[in-house]
Tab-separated table of C-alpha atoms in Angstrom:
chain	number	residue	atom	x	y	z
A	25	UNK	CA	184.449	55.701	30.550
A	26	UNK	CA	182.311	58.468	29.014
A	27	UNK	CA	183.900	59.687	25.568
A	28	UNK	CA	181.762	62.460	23.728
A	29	UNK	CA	183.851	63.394	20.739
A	30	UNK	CA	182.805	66.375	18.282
A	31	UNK	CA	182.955	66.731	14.426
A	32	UNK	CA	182.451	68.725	11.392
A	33	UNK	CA	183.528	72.355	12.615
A	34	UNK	CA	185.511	74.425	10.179
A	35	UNK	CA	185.233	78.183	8.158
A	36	UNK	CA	182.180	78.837	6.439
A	37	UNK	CA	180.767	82.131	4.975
A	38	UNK	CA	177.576	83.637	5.993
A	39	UNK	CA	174.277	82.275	4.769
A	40	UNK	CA	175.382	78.601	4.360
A	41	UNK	CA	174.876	75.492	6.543
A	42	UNK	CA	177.046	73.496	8.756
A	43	UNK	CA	176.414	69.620	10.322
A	44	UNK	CA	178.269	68.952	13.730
A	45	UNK	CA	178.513	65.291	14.887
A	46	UNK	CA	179.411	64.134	18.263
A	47	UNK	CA	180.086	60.290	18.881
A	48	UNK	CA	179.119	59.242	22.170
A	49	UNK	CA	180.810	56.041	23.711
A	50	UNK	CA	180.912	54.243	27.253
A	51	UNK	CA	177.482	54.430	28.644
A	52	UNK	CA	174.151	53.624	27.175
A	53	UNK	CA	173.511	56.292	24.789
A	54	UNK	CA	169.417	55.651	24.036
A	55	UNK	CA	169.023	56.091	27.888
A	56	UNK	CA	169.989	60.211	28.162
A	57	UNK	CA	169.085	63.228	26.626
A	58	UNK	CA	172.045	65.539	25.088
A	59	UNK	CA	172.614	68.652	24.487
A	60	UNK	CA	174.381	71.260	22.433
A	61	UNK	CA	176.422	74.058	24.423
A	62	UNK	CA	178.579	76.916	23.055
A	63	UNK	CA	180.740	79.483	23.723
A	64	UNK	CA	182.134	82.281	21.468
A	65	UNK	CA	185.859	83.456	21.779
A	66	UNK	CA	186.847	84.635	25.067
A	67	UNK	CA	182.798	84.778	26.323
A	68	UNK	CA	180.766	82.553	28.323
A	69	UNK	CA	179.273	79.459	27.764
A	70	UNK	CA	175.843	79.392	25.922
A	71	UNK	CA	173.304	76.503	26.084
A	72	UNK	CA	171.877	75.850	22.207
A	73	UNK	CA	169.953	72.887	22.116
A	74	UNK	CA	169.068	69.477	23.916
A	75	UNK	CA	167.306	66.480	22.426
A	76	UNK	CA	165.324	63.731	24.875
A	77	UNK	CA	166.847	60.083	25.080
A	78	UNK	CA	164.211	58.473	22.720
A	79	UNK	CA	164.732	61.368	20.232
A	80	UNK	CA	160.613	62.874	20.705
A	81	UNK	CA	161.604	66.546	22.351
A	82	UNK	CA	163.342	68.722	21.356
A	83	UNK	CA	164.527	72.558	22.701
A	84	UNK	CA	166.104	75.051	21.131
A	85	UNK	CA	167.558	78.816	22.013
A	86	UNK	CA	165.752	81.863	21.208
A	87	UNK	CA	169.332	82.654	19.160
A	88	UNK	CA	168.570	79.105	17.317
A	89	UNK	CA	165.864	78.277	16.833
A	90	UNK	CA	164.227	78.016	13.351
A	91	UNK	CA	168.088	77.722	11.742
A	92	UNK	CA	168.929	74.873	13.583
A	93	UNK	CA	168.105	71.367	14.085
A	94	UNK	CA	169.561	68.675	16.713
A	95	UNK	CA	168.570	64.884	15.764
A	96	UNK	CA	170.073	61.732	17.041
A	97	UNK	CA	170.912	58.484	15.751
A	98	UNK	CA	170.895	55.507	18.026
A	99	UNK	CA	171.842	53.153	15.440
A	100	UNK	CA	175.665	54.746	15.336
A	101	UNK	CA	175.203	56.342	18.735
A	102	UNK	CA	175.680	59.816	17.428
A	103	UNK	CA	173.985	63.021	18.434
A	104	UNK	CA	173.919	65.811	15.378
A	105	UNK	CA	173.748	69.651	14.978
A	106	UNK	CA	172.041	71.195	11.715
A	107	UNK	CA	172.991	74.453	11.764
A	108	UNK	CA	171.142	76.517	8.634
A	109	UNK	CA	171.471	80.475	7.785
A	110	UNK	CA	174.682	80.634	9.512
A	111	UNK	CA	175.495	84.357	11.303
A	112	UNK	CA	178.772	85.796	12.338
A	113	UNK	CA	177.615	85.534	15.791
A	114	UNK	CA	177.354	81.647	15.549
A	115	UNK	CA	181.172	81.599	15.380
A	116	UNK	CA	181.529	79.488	18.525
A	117	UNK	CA	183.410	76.509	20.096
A	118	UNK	CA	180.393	73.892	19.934
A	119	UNK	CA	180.527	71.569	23.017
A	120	UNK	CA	178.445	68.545	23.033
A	121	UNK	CA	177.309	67.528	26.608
A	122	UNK	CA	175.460	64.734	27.814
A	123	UNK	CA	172.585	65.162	30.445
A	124	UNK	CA	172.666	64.969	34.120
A	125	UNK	CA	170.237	62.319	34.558
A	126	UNK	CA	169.048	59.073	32.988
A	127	UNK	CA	166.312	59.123	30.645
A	128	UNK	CA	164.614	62.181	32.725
A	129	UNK	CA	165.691	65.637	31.357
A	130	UNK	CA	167.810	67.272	34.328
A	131	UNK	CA	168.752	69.975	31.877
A	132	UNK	CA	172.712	70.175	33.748
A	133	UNK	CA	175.512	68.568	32.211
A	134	UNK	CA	177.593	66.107	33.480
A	135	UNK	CA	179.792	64.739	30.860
A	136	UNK	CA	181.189	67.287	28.391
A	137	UNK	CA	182.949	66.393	24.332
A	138	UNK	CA	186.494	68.213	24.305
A	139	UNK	CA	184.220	71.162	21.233
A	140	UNK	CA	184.586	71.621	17.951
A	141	UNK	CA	184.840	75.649	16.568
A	142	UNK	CA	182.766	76.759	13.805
A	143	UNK	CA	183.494	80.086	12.518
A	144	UNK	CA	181.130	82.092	10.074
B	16	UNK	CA	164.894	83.710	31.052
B	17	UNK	CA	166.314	83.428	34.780
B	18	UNK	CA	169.597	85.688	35.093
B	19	UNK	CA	172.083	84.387	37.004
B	20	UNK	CA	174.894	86.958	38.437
B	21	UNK	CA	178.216	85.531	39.428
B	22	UNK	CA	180.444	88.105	41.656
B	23	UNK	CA	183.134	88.910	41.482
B	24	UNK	CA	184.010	88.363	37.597
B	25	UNK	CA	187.504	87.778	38.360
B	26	UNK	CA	189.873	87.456	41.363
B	27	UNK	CA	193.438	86.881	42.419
B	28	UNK	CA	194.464	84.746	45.120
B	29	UNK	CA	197.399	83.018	46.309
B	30	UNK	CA	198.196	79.359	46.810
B	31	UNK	CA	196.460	78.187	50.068
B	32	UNK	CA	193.646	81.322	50.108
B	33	UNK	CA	190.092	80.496	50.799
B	34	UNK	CA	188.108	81.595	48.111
B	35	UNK	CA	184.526	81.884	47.779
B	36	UNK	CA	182.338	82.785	44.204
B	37	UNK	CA	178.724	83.704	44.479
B	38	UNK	CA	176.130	83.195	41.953
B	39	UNK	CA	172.505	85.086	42.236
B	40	UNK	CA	169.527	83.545	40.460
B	41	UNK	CA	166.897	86.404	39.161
B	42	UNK	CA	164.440	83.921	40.637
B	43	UNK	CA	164.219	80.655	42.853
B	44	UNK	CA	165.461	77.727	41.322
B	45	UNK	CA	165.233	75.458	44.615
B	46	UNK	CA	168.786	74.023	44.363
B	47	UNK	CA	169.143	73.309	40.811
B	48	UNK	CA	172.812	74.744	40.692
B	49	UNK	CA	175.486	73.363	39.257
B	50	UNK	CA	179.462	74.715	39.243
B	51	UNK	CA	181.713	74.157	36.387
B	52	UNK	CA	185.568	74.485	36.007
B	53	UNK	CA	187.129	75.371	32.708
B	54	UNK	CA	190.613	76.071	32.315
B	55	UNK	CA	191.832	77.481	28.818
B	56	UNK	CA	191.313	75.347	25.632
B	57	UNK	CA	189.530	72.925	27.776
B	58	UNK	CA	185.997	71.571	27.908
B	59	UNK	CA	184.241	72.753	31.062
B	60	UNK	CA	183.958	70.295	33.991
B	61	UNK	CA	181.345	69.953	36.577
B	62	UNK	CA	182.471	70.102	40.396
B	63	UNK	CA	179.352	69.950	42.265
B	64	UNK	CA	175.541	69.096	41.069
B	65	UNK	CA	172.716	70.385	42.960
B	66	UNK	CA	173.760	73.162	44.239
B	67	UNK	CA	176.130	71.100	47.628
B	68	UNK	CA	176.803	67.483	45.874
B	69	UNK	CA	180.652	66.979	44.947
B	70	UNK	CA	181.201	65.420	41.775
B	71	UNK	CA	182.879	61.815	41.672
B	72	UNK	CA	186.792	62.532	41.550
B	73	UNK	CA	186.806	66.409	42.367
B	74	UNK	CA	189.043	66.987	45.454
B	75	UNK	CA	186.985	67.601	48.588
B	76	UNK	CA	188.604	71.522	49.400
B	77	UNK	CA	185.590	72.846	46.928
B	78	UNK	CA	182.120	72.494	48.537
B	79	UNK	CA	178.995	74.369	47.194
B	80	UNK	CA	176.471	75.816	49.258
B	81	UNK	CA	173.020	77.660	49.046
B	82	UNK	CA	169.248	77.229	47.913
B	83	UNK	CA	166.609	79.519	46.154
B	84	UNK	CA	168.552	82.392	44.715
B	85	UNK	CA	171.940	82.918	46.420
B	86	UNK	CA	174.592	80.421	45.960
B	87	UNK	CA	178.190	79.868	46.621
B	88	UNK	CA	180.996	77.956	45.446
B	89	UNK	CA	183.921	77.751	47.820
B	90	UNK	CA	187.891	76.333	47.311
B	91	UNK	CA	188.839	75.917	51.239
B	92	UNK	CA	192.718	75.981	50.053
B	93	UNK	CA	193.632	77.014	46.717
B	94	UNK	CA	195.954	74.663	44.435
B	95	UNK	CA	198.502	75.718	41.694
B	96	UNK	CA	195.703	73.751	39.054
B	97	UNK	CA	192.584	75.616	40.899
B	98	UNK	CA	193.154	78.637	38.583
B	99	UNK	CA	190.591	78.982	36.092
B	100	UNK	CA	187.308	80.166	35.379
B	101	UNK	CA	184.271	78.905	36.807
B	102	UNK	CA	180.646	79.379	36.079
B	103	UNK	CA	177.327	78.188	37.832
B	104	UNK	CA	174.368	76.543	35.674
B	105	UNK	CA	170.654	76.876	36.554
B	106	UNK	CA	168.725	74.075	35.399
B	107	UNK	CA	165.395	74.785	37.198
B	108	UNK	CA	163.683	76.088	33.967
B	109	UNK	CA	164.317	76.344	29.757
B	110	UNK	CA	166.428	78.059	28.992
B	111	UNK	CA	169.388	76.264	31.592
B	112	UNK	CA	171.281	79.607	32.244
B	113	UNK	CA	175.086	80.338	33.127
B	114	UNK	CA	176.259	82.900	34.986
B	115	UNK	CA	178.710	84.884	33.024
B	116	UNK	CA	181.749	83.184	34.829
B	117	UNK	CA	184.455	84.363	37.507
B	118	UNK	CA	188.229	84.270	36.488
B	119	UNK	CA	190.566	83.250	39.110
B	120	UNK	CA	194.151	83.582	38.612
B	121	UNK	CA	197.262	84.226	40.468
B	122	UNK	CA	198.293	87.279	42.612
C-alpha cells in the first residue's frame, strides 16, 4: 500500500533553514509527481510546492518561492523540502502528498504522508 | 489565483441528517474538484476526484456533484465518524486552491 512518511520538522528561530524528507513506499515512485502541502495551526490547508516525476519542473507558491526548494531522489525514493529564510508564518504542519495521476501532473492529491510541524 | 468559497464554514447535524457543503470557484475549472476529509491530528483524505468520482474505499452515502463553478459535496446519512472538516481542491490551474474548509460537528 501507499506509505508517504515525513521527516526533519522541529523548532527553529527565524532566519535559518530547515530540510523536510518524506519517504515514499508501495508504488512506483519515478512514475508521479509530488507535492508539498501545509497547513498552519487551526487554518486551512495550503499547497507549497510540487515537483514532476522525472524531477525537470518544478512549482512553487507565491509565499515560497525564492526560500524554498523541493528536489527528489529516486535512488532512495525520497522527495525533499529546502526551506531557507525561515518566517514565523512558515510555522506549519508540512504534509507531503503524492499526485493524482501517473507521470502527468493532475495537480490533486490522492495519497497524503501523516505531516511533520515545523515551527519558526 | 482562482478563489474557491466553501459555505457554510461550519455546521451541526445529527446522526442520520442529509448534509450538503458547497464550494464556488471564482472561475470555471470544468470539473477539476476534488473533496477532502480531515478529522483532527489527521492527514486529510480524499473522498471524491473530479468533482462526482468516489474514491476507492469511501462509503457510498457521500457523492459529489457539479461542473464549472458551483459544486457540492453531499453525506446522504450522517455517521458518528462523518464529523470533521472538509475542504474542496481546484486543480484546473497553478496555484491548486482550497476552499477554506467547512466544520461539521455534532448538534
Amino acid at each position: 500500500q501507499v506509505q508517504l512518511v515525513e521527516s526533519g520538522g522541529g523548532v527553529v528561530q527565524p532566519g535559518r533553514s530547515l530540510r523536510l524528507s518524506c519517504a515514499a513506499s508501495g508504488f512506483t515512485f519515478s512514475s508521479y509527481g509530488m507535492h508539498w502541502v501545509r497547513q498552519a495551526p487551526g487554518k486551512g490547508l495550503e499547497w507549497v510546492a510540487v515537483i514532476s516525476h522525472d524531477g525537470r519542473n518544478k512549482y512553487y507558491a507565491d509565499s515560497v518561492k525564492g526560500r524554498f526548494t523541493i528536489s527528489r531522489d529516486k535512488s532512495k525514493n525520497t522527495l525533499h523540502l529546502q526551506m531557507n529564510s525561515l518566517r514565523a508564518e512558515d510555522t506549519a504542519v508540512y504534509y507531503c502528498a503524492r499526485d493524482g495521476r501517473v507521470v502527468t501532473l493532475n495537480l490533486s492529491f490522492d495519497y497524503w504522508g501523516q505531516g511533520t510541524l515545523v515551527t519558526v | 489565483d482562482i478563489q474557491m468559497t466553501q459555505s457554510p464554514s461550519s455546521l451541526s447535524a445529527s446522526v442520520g441528517d442529509r448534509v450538503i457543503i458547497t464550494c464556488r470557484a471564482s472561475q470555471g475549472i470544468t470539473n477539476d474538484l476534488g473533496w477532502y476529509q480531515q478529522k483532527p491530528g489527521k492527514a486529510p483524505k480524499r473522498l471524491i476526484y473530479a468533482a462526482s468520482n468516489l474514491q476507492s474505499g469511501v462509503p457510498s452515502r457521500f457523492s459529489g456533484s457539479g461542473s464549472g463553478t458551483e459544486f457540492t459535496l453531499t453525506i446522504s446519512s450522517l455517521q458518528p465518524e462523518d464529523f470533521a472538516t472538509y475542504y474542496c481542491l481546484q486543480h484546473n490551474s497553478y496555484p491548486p486552491t482550497f476552499g477554506q474548509g467547512t466544520k461539521v460537528d455534532i448538534k
